[in-house]
C-alpha atoms as a printed R data frame, in Angstrom:
   type eleno elety resid chain resno       x       y      z
1  ATOM     1    CA   MET     A     1 -38.245 165.567 75.683
2  ATOM     2    CA   LYS     A     2 -39.126 166.761 72.185
3  ATOM     3    CA   ARG     A     3 -37.624 170.063 71.094
4  ATOM     4    CA   SER     A     4 -39.257 172.467 68.679
5  ATOM     5    CA   SER     A     5 -37.780 173.349 65.306
6  ATOM     6    CA   THR     A     6 -37.039 176.783 66.769
7  ATOM     7    CA   TYR     A     7 -34.619 175.110 69.189
8  ATOM     8    CA   HIS     A     8 -32.848 173.379 66.307
9  ATOM     9    CA   SER     A     9 -32.600 176.681 64.424
10 ATOM    10    CA   TYR     A    10 -31.093 178.257 67.537
11 ATOM    11    CA   LEU     A    11 -28.660 175.367 67.908
12 ATOM    12    CA   SER     A    12 -27.511 175.551 64.299
13 ATOM    13    CA   GLU     A    13 -27.072 179.336 64.420
14 ATOM    14    CA   LYS     A    14 -25.491 179.697 67.871
15 ATOM    15    CA   VAL     A    15 -23.566 176.475 68.433
16 ATOM    16    CA   CYS     A    16 -22.720 175.113 64.985
17 ATOM    17    CA   GLN     A    17 -21.677 178.046 62.829
18 ATOM    18    CA   ASP     A    18 -18.606 176.307 61.422
19 ATOM    19    CA   GLY     A    19 -18.508 172.662 60.436
20 ATOM    20    CA   ARG     A    20 -21.609 172.684 58.254
21 ATOM    21    CA   GLN     A    21 -19.633 172.256 55.011
22 ATOM    22    CA   ARG     A    22 -18.155 168.796 54.443
23 ATOM    23    CA   SER     A    23 -15.367 170.227 52.276
24 ATOM    24    CA   GLY     A    24 -13.682 171.818 55.309
25 ATOM    25    CA   ILE     A    25 -13.533 168.578 57.318
26 ATOM    26    CA   PHE     A    26 -11.150 165.679 56.718
27 ATOM    27    CA   PRO     A    27  -9.756 162.695 58.649
28 ATOM    28    CA   GLY     A    28  -7.072 163.911 61.030
29 ATOM    29    CA   ALA     A    29  -8.543 167.416 61.413
30 ATOM    30    CA   THR     A    30  -8.931 168.729 64.971
31 ATOM    31    CA   VAL     A    31 -12.545 169.735 65.647
32 ATOM    32    CA   LYS     A    32 -15.051 170.437 68.389
33 ATOM    33    CA   ILE     A    33 -18.269 168.412 68.265
34 ATOM    34    CA   VAL     A    34 -21.596 168.421 70.084
35 ATOM    35    CA   ARG     A    35 -22.606 164.863 70.963
36 ATOM    36    CA   LYS     A    36 -26.302 163.879 70.847
37 ATOM    37    CA   MET     A    37 -26.474 163.603 74.645
38 ATOM    38    CA   ASP     A    38 -24.994 167.119 74.990
39 ATOM    39    CA   GLN     A    39 -27.316 168.927 72.565
40 ATOM    40    CA   GLY     A    40 -29.430 170.342 75.387
41 ATOM    41    CA   THR     A    41 -26.454 171.974 77.088
42 ATOM    42    CA   GLY     A    42 -24.261 172.656 74.054
43 ATOM    43    CA   THR     A    43 -21.228 171.053 75.725
44 ATOM    44    CA   THR     A    44 -18.464 170.435 73.195
45 ATOM    45    CA   THR     A    45 -15.919 167.626 72.893
46 ATOM    46    CA   GLU     A    46 -12.577 168.237 71.182
47 ATOM    47    CA   GLY     A    47 -10.748 165.600 69.170
48 ATOM    48    CA   ARG     A    48  -9.363 164.449 65.840
49 ATOM    49    CA   VAL     A    49 -11.653 163.206 63.065
50 ATOM    50    CA   LYS     A    50 -11.390 159.489 62.364
51 ATOM    51    CA   GLU     A    51 -14.339 159.164 59.968
52 ATOM    52    CA   ILE     A    52 -16.888 161.477 58.323
53 ATOM    53    CA   LEU     A    53 -20.381 160.009 58.710
54 ATOM    54    CA   THR     A    54 -22.507 162.604 56.856
55 ATOM    55    CA   ARG     A    55 -22.655 161.848 53.130
56 ATOM    56    CA   SER     A    56 -24.061 165.180 51.946
57 ATOM    57    CA   SER     A    57 -21.844 168.210 51.310
58 ATOM    58    CA   PHE     A    58 -23.842 170.416 53.728
59 ATOM    59    CA   HIS     A    59 -25.858 169.873 56.908
60 ATOM    60    CA   PRO     A    60 -27.540 172.775 58.758
61 ATOM    61    CA   HIS     A    61 -26.689 171.356 62.209
62 ATOM    62    CA   GLY     A    62 -23.111 170.360 61.375
63 ATOM    63    CA   ILE     A    63 -21.403 167.440 59.647
64 ATOM    64    CA   LYS     A    64 -21.563 164.246 61.710
65 ATOM    65    CA   VAL     A    65 -18.171 162.666 62.442
66 ATOM    66    CA   ARG     A    66 -16.576 159.944 64.554
67 ATOM    67    CA   LEU     A    67 -13.531 161.048 66.536
68 ATOM    68    CA   GLU     A    68 -10.459 158.886 67.170
69 ATOM    69    CA   ASP     A    69 -11.697 158.231 70.743
70 ATOM    70    CA   GLY     A    70 -14.995 156.841 69.366
71 ATOM    71    CA   SER     A    71 -17.204 159.851 70.178
72 ATOM    72    CA   VAL     A    72 -19.835 160.665 67.540
73 ATOM    73    CA   GLY     A    73 -21.334 164.109 67.088
74 ATOM    74    CA   ARG     A    74 -21.853 167.081 64.814
75 ATOM    75    CA   VAL     A    75 -18.959 169.431 64.113
76 ATOM    76    CA   CYS     A    76 -19.490 172.904 65.546
77 ATOM    77    CA   GLU     A    77 -15.958 174.232 65.062
78 ATOM    78    CA   VAL     A    78 -12.924 173.290 63.001
79 ATOM    79    CA   LEU     A    79  -9.715 174.151 64.859
């Protein structure tokens, strides 16, 4: 199901307020992410960052990371 850009604006404002700046995220940091399959519900997964996948310094929906357990998603909160 295709979502409108309004949905993505809502997601970035309501779910991913932190975690949009790459400078605040580093390997070993504890974060909450929203995985691609959970974007519709906004369910978060907590873990430690293994690898930062987003190359740019900022992303409006959150920096994409891989957690130590292998989960990939966008950071919505740095703990």
